[in-house]
Short mmCIF file of C-alpha atoms in Angstrom, two decimals:
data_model
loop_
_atom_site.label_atom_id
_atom_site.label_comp_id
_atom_site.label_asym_id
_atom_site.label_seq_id
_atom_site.Cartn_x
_atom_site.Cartn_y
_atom_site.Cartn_z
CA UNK A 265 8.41 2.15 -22.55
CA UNK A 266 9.03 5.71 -23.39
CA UNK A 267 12.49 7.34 -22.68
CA UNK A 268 13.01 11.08 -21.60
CA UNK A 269 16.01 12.48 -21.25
CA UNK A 270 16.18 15.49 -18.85
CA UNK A 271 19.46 16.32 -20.52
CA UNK A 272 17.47 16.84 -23.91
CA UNK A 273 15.27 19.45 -22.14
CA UNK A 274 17.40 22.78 -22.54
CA UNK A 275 17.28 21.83 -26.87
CA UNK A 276 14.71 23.75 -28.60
CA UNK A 277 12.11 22.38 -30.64
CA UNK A 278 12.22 18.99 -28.77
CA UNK A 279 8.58 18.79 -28.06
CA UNK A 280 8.55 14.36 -27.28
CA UNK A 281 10.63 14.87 -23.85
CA UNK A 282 8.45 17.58 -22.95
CA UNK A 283 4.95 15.96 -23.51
CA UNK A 284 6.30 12.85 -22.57
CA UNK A 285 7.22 15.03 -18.84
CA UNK A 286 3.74 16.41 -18.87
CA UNK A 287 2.42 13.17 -19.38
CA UNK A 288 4.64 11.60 -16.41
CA UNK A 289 3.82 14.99 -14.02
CA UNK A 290 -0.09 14.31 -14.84
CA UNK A 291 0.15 10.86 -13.57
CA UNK A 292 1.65 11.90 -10.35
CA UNK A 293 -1.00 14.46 -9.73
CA UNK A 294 -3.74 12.34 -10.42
CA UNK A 295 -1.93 9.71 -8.49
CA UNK A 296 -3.97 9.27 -5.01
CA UNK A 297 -2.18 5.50 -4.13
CA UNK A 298 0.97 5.90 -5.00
CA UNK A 299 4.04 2.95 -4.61
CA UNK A 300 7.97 3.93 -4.27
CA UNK A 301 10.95 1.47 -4.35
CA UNK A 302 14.37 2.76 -4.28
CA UNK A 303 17.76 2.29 -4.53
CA UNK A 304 21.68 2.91 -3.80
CA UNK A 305 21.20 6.15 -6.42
CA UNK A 306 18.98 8.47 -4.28
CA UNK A 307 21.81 8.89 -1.68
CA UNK A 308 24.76 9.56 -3.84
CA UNK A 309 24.56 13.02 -3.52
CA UNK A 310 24.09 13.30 0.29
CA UNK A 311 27.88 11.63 0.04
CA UNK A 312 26.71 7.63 -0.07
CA UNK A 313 28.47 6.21 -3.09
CA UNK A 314 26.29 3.73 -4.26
CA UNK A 315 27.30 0.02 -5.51
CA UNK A 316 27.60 -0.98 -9.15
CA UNK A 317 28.46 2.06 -10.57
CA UNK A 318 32.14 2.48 -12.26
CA UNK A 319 32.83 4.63 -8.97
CA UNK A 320 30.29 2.68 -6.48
CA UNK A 321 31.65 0.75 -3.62
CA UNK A 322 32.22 -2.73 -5.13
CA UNK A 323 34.41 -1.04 -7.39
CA UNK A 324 36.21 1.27 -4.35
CA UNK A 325 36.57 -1.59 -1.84
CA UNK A 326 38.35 -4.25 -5.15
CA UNK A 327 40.86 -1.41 -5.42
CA UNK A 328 41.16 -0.73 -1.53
CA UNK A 329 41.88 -4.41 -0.98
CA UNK A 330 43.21 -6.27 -4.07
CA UNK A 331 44.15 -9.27 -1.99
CA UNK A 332 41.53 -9.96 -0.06
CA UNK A 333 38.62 -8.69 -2.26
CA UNK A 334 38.26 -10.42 -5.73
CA UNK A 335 34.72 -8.81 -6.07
CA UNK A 336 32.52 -6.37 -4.02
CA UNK A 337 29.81 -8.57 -3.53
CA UNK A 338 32.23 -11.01 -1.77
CA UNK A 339 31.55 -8.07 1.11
CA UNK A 340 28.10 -8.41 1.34
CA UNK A 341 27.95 -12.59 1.60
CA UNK A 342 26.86 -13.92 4.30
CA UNK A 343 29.58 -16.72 3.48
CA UNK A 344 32.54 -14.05 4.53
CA UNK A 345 32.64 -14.84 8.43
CA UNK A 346 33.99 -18.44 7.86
CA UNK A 347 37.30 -16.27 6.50
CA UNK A 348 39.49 -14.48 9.14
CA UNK A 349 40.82 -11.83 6.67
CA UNK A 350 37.13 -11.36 5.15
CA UNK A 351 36.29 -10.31 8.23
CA UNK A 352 38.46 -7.88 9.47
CA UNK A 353 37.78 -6.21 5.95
CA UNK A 354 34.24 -6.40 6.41
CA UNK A 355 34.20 -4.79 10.04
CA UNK A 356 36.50 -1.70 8.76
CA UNK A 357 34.56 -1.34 5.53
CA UNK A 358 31.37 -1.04 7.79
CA UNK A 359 33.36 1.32 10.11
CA UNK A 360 34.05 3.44 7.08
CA UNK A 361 30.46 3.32 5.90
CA UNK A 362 29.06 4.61 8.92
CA UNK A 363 31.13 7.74 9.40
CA UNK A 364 29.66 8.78 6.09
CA UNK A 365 26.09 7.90 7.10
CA UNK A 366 26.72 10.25 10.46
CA UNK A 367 27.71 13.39 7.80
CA UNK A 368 24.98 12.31 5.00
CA UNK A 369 22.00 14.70 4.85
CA UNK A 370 18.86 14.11 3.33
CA UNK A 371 17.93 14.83 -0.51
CA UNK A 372 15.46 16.54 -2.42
CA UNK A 373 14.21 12.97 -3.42
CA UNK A 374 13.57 12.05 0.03
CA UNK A 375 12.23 15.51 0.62
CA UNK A 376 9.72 14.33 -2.51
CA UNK A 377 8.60 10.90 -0.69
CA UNK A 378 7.99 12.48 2.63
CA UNK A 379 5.88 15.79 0.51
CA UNK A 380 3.60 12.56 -1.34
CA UNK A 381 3.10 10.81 2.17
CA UNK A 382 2.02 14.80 3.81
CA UNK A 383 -0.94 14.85 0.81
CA UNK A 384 -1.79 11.54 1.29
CA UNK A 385 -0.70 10.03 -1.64
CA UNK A 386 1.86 7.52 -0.55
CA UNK A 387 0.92 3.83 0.22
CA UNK A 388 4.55 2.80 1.50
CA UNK A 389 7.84 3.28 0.26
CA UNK A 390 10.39 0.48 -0.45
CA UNK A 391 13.95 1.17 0.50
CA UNK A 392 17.50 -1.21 -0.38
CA UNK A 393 19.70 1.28 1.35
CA UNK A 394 20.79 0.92 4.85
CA UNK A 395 21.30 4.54 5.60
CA UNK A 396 18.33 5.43 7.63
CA UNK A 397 17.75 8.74 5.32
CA UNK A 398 13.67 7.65 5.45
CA UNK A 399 13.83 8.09 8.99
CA UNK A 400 15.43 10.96 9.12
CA UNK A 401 13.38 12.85 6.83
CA UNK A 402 10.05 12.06 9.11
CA UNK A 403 9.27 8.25 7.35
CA UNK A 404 8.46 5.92 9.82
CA UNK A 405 10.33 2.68 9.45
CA UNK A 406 9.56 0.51 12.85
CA UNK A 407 6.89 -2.03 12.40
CA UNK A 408 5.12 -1.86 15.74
CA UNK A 409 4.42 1.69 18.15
CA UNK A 410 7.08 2.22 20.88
CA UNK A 411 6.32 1.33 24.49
CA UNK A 412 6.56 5.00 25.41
CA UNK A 413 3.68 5.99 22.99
CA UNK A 414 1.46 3.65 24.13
CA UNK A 415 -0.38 4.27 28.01
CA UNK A 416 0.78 1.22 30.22
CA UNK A 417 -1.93 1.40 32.84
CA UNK A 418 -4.73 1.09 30.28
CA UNK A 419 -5.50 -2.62 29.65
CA UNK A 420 -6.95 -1.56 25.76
CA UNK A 421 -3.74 0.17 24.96
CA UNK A 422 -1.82 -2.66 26.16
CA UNK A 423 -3.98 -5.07 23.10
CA UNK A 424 -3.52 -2.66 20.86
CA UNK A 425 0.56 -2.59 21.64
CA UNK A 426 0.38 -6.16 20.61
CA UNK A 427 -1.46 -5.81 16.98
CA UNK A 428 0.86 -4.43 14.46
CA UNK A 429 -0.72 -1.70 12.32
CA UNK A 430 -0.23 -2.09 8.84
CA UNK A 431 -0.35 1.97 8.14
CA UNK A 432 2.11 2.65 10.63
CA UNK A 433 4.77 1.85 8.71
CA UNK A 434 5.78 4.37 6.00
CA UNK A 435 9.02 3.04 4.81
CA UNK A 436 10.39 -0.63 4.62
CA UNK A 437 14.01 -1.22 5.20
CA UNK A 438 14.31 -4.30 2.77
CA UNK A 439 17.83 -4.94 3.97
CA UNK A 440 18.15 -3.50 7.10
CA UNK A 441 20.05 -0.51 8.61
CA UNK A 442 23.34 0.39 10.11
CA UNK A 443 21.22 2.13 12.98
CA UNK A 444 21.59 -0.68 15.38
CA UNK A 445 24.21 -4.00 15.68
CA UNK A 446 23.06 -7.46 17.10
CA UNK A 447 24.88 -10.03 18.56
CA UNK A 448 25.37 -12.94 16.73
CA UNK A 449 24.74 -15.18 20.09
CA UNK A 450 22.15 -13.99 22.00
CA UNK A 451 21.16 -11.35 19.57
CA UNK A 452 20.92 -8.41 21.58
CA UNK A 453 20.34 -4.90 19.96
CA UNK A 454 22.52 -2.31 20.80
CA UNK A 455 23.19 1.69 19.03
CA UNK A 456 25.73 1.99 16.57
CA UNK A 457 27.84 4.57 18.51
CA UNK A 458 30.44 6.44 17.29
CA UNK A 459 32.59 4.33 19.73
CA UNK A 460 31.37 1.32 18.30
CA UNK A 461 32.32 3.25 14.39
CA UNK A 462 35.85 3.25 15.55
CA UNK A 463 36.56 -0.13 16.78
CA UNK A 464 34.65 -1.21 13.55
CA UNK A 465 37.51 0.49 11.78
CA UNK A 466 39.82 -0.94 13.34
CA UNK A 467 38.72 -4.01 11.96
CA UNK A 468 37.94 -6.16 15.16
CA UNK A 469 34.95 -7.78 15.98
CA UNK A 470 33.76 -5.72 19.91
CA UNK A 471 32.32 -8.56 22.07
CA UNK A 472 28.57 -8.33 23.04
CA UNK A 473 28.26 -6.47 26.16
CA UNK A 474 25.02 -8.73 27.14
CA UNK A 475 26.80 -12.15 26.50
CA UNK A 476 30.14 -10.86 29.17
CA UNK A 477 27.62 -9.93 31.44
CA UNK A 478 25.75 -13.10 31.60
CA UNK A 479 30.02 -14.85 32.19
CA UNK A 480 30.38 -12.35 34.38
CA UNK A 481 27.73 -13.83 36.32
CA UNK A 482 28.21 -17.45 35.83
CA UNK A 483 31.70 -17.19 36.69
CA UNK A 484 30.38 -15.78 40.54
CA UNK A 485 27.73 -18.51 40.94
CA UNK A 486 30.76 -21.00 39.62
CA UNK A 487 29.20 -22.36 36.53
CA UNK A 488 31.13 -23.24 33.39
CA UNK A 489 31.78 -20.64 30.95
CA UNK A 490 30.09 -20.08 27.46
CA UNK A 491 30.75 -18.93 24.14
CA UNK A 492 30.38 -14.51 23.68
CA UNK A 493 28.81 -13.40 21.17
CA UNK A 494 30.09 -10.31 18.87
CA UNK A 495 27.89 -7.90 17.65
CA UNK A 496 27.74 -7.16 13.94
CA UNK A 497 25.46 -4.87 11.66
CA UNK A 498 22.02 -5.15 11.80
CA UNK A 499 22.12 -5.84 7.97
CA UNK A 500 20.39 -8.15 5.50
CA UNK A 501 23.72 -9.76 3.39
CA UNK A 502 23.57 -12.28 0.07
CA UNK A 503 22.62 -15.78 0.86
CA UNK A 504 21.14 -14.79 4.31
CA UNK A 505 17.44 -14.83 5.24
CA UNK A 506 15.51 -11.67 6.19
CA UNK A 507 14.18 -11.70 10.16
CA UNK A 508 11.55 -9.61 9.18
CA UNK A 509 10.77 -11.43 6.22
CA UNK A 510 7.03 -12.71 6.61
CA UNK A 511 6.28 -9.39 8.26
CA UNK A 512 7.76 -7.55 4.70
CA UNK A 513 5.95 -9.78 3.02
CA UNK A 514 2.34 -9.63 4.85
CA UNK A 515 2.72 -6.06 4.36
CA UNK A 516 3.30 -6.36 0.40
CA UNK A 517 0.11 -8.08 -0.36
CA UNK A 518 -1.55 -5.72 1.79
CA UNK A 519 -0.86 -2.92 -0.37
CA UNK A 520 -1.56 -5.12 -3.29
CA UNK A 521 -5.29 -5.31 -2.09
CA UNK A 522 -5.10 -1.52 -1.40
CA UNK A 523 -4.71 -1.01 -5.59
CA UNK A 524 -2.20 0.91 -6.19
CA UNK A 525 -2.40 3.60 -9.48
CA UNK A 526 1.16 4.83 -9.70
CA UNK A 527 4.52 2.90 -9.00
CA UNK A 528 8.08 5.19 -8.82
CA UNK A 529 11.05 3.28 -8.84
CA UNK A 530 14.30 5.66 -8.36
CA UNK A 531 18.06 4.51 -8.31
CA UNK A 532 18.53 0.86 -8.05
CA UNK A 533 19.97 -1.27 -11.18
CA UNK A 534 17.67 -3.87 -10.83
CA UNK A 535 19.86 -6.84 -10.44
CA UNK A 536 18.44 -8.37 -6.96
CA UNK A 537 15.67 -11.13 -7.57
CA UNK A 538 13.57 -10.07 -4.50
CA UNK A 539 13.37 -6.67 -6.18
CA UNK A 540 12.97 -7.45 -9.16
CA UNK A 541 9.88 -9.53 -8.64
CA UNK A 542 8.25 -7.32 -6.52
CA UNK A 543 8.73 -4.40 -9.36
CA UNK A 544 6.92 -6.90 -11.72
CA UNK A 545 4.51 -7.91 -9.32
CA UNK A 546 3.51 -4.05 -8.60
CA UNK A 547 3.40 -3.25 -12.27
CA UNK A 548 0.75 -5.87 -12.94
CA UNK A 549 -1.20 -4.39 -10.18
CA UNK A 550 -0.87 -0.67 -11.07
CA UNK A 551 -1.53 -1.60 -14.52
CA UNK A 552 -4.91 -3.20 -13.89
CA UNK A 553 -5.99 -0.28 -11.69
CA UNK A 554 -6.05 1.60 -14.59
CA UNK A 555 -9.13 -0.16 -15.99
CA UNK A 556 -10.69 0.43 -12.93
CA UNK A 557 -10.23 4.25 -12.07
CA UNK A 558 -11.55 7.16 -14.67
CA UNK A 559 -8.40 9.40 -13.30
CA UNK A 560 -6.80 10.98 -16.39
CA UNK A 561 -3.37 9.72 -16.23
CA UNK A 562 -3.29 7.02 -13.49
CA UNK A 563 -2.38 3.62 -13.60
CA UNK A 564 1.70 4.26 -14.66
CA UNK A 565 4.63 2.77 -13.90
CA UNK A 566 7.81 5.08 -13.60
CA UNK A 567 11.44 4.40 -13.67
CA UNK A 568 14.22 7.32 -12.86
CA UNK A 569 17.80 6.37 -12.76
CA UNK A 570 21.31 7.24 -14.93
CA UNK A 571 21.41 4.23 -16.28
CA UNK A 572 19.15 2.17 -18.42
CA UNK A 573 17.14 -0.81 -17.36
CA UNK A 574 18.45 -4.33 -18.42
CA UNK A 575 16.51 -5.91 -21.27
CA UNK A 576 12.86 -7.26 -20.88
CA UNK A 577 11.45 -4.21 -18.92
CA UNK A 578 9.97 -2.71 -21.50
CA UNK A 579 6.65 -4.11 -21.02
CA UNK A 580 7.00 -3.14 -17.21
CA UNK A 581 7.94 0.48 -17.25
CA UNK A 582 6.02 3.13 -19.08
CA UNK A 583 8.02 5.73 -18.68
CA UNK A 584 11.90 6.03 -18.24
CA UNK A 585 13.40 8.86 -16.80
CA UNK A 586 17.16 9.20 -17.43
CA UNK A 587 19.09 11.53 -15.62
CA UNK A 588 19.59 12.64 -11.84
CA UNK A 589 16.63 11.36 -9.40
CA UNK A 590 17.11 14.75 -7.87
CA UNK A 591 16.31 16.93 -10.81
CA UNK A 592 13.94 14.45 -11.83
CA UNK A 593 11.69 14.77 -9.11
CA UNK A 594 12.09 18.47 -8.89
CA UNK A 595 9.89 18.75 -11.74
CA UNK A 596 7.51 16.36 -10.30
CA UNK A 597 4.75 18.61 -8.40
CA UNK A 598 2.36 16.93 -6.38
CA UNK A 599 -0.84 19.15 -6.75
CA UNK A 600 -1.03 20.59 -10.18
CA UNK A 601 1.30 23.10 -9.48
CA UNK A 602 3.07 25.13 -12.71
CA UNK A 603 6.87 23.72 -12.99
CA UNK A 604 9.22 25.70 -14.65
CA UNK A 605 11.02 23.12 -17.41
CA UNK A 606 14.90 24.41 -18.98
CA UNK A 607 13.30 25.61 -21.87
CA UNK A 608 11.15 28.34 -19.89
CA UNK A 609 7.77 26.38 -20.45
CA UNK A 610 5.43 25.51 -17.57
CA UNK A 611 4.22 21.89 -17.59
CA UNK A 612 0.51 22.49 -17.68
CA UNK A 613 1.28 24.40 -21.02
CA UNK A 614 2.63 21.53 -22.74
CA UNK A 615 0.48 18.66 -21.39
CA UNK A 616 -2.53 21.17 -23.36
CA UNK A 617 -4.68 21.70 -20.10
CA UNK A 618 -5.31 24.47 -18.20
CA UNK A 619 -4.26 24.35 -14.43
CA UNK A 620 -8.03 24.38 -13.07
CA UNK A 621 -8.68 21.10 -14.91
CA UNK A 622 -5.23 19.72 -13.56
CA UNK A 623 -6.12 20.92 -10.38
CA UNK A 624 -9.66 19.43 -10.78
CA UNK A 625 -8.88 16.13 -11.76
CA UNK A 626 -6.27 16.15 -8.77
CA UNK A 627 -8.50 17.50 -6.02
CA UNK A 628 -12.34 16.39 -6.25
CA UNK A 629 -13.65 17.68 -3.37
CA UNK A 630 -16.16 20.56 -3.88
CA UNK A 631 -14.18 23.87 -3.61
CA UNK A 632 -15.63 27.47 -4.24
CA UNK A 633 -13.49 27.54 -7.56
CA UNK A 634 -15.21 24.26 -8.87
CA UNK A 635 -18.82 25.84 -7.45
CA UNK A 636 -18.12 28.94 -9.59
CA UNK A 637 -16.06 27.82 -12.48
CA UNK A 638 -17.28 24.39 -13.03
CA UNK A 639 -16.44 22.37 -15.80
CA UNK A 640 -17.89 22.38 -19.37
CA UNK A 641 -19.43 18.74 -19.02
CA UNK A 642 -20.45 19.04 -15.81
CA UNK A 643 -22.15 22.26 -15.86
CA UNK A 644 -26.15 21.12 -14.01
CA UNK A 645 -28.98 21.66 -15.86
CA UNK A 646 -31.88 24.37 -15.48
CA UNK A 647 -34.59 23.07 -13.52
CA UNK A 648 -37.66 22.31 -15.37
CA UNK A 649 -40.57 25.59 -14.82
CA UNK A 650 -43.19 22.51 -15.59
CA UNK A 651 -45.21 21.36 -12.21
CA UNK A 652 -45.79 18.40 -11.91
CA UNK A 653 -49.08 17.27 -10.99
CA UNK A 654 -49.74 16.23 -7.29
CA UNK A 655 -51.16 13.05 -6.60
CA UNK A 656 -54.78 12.61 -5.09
CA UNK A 657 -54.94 11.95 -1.32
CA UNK A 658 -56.29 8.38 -0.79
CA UNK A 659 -59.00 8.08 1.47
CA UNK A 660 -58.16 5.03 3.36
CA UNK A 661 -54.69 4.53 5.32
CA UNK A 662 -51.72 2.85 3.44
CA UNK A 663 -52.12 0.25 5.19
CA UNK A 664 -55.13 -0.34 4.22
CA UNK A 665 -54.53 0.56 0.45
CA UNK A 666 -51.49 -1.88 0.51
CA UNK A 667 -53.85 -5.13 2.01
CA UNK A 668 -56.43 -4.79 -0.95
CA UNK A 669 -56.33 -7.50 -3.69
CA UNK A 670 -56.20 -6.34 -7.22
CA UNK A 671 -59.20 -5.63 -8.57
CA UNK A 672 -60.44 -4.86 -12.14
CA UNK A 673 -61.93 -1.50 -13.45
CA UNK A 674 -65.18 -0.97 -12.28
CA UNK A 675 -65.54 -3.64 -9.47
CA UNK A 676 -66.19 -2.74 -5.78
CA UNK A 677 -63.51 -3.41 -3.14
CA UNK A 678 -63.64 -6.44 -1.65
CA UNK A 679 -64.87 -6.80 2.44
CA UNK A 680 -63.86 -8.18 5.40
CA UNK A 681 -66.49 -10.87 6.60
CA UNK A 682 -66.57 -10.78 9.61
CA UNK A 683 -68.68 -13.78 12.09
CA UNK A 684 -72.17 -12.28 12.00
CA UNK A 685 -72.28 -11.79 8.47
CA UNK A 686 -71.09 -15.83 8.20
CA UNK A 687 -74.50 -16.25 10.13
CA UNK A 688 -76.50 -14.31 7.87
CA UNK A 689 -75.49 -16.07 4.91
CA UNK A 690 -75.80 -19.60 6.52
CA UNK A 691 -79.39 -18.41 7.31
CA UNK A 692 -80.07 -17.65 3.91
CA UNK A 693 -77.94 -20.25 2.07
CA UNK A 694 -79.82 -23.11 3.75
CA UNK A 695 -84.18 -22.02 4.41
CA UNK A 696 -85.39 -24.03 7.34
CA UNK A 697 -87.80 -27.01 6.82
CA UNK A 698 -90.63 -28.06 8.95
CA UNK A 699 -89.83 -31.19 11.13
CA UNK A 700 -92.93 -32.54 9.79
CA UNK A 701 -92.04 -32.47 6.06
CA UNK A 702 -88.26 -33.35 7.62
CA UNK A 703 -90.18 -37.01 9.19
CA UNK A 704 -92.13 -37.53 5.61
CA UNK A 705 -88.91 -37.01 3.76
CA UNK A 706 -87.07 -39.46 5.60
CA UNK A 707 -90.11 -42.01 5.51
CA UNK A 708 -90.25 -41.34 1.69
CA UNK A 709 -86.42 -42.13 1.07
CA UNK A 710 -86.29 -45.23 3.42
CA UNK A 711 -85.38 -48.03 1.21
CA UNK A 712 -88.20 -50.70 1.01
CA UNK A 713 -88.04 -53.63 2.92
CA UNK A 714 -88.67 -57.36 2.01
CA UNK A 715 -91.99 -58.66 2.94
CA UNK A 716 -92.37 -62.23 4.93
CA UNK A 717 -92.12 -65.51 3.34
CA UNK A 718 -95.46 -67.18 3.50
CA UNK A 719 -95.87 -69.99 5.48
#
């Protein structure tokens, strides 16, 4: 694993960073399948603190609550709603949360993944945060096609409502989103309103307006009452299983089979299992696509975050990128564009290539400037002045050519025989005889017989 630090940029006479860059901004334009997980970091400057981090929001919510909260990740158990005062702490925590999410915009990094999935580079994208930024910046995130999209009175449409599309979704919400609550009863899906935001604050659970419905109702036809649900965030926590789970999953070794040639991980510390084997299981995939394609500079695995990556990933990563995903990816282009580095350079000048070749080993479909300008190997060669000599015409059909047996040099073709010559060559085969010299010949070859006794 090679590290580049985008601090070390701006000092002259560093020359590693800066091929190591070129190297890293080759593989992205080569790149034509291209896999992105991120993390908590991508979203810290939109406003979103992110988690583990000496200022993240484990850290923030031990200080807020010293009492209640020994450690952060006690707020994201699933274990926390058999505790009264875990629970009022979780509900005005997620209150908090979501007034920030409402005033978040998107980044330049998100910007990036929605600019690879435009040129048709991005397979899917991978997402642990919960802030929706994917969908706001044009990713698709739902697994199936609204109703409203697809044409009710046509029977086909109505089929193909019912089989999910495995390209429809561009970005996977690994733990959910604080979009939409559920009920914990009758699990009902309801907006996260900004009405909703403030009772969360407050640190009360609201009732499910579904499950006081349905006692409204039973309480009229006079039939005994049941337990409401509350609704809670639509959110994946610790030691809870994933709803979506076997869909996430189908949808993982589908872009396995796809091959993937470039895998970006941005801003997560790595310290999730799931994640963590899925990065591995990725890497071996990207890394045997390399055998495969002839793309200069595909087949990488990428890692950009502040901090560094715990120990045994250095035969995972092959590049890591230390510094702010947002700068990073700034000097990322897409299409063999010239990027301006701190030290005034252009990448194309320090990778050693001219942007024509970048630009041809990014695009290859036939353009006029490949047509005019092609490259040095690939220029055709003259045709040959030489004629070549025509071939004879045959004088019988191919048909006919094709049904004749091999034959030596100097024999005739064979003939068809057809039934009169069969009678000629009976007649001639066998002469006729006379029935005279027929009788004597049978007389003549009659065995002899025994004469009489004499009496």
């Amino acid at each position: 694993m090679q590290r580049l630090v985008l601090s070390e940029l701006s000092v002259s006479g560093d020359t590693e960073t800066s091929t190591g860059l070129a190297q890293v901004q080759r593989a992205v334009q080569a790149s034509q399948r291209c896999l992105v997980i991120t993390g908590a970091g991508i979203s810290v400057s939109s406003g979103i603190p992110d988690f583990r981090s000496p200022t993240g929001l484990f850290h923030q919510l031990k200080q807020k609550y010293p009492s209640s909260v020994t450690n952060g990740r006690d707020l994201f158990d699933a274990t926390l709603f058999h505790d009264a005062s875990m629970v009022n702490v979780f509900y005005s925590f997620m209150g908090e949360l979501r007034t920030l999410i409402d005033r978040a915009t998107c980044t330049p990094t998100h910007a990036f993944i929605k600019r690879l999935d435009e040129h048709g580079k991005l397979l899917r994208c991978y997402t642990q945060n919960i802030d929706s930024l994917e969908k706001r910046v044009g990713l698709e995130t739902a697994f199936v096609q609204d109703e409203d999209a697809v044409d009710s009175t046509d029977s086909a449409s109505k089929r193909r409502k019912q089989t999910m599309d495995k390209k429809f979704t561009r970005a996977v919400q690994l733990h959910g989103d604080l979009d939409t609550l559920i009920c914990t009863i009758c699990h009902t899906k309801c907006p996260f309103s900004h009405k909703l935001a403030l009772e969360f604050r407050e640190g009360t659970p609201p009732p499910c307006p579904r499950c006081k419905e349905i006692e409204v109702i039973r309480g009229i036809v006079g039939k005994r009452s049941q337990t409401t649900g509350v609704l809670r965030p639509d959110i994946v926590l610790y030691n809870e299983m994933h709803p979506q789970g076997e869909l996430i999953g189908s949808l993982n070794e589908y872009d396995l089979k796809r091959r993937p040639d470039l895998l970006i991980v941005i801003g997560t510390s790595l310290k999730i299992p799931g994640i963590k084997r899925m990065i591995r299981e990725m890497s071996r995939c990207v890394h045997d696509s390399a055998q495969r394609t002839q793309r200069a500079g595909a087949g990488k695995v990428i890692f950009i975050n502040r901090d560094e990556p715990p120990r045994g990933w250095d035969d995972v990563f092959d590049y890591f990128i230390e510094g702010d995903a947002d700068h990073a990816v700034n000097l990322l282009p897409i299409h063999g564009d010239k990027v301006a580095l701190n030290d005034g350079e252009s990448s194309s000048a320090e990778s050693g290539q001219d942007p024509m070749s970048i630009a041809r080993i990014c695009n290859p479909v036939m353009s006029i400037d490949r047509i005019c300008n092609p490259p040095v190997d690939h220029v055709p060669r003259a045709k040959s002045t030489a004629k070549k000599p025509k071939s004879l015409p045959s004088i019988l059909p191919p048909a006919r050519v094709s049904g004749l047996r091999k034959r030596g040099p100097g024999k005739p073709p064979a003939r068809k025989i057809t039934s009169m010559m069969k009678v000629v060559k009976s007649s001639i085969a066998k002469p006729k005889i006379p029935d005279v010299l027929r009788r004597s010949q049978r007389t003549r070859q009659r065995p002899p017989t025994a004469s009489p006794l004499p009496s």
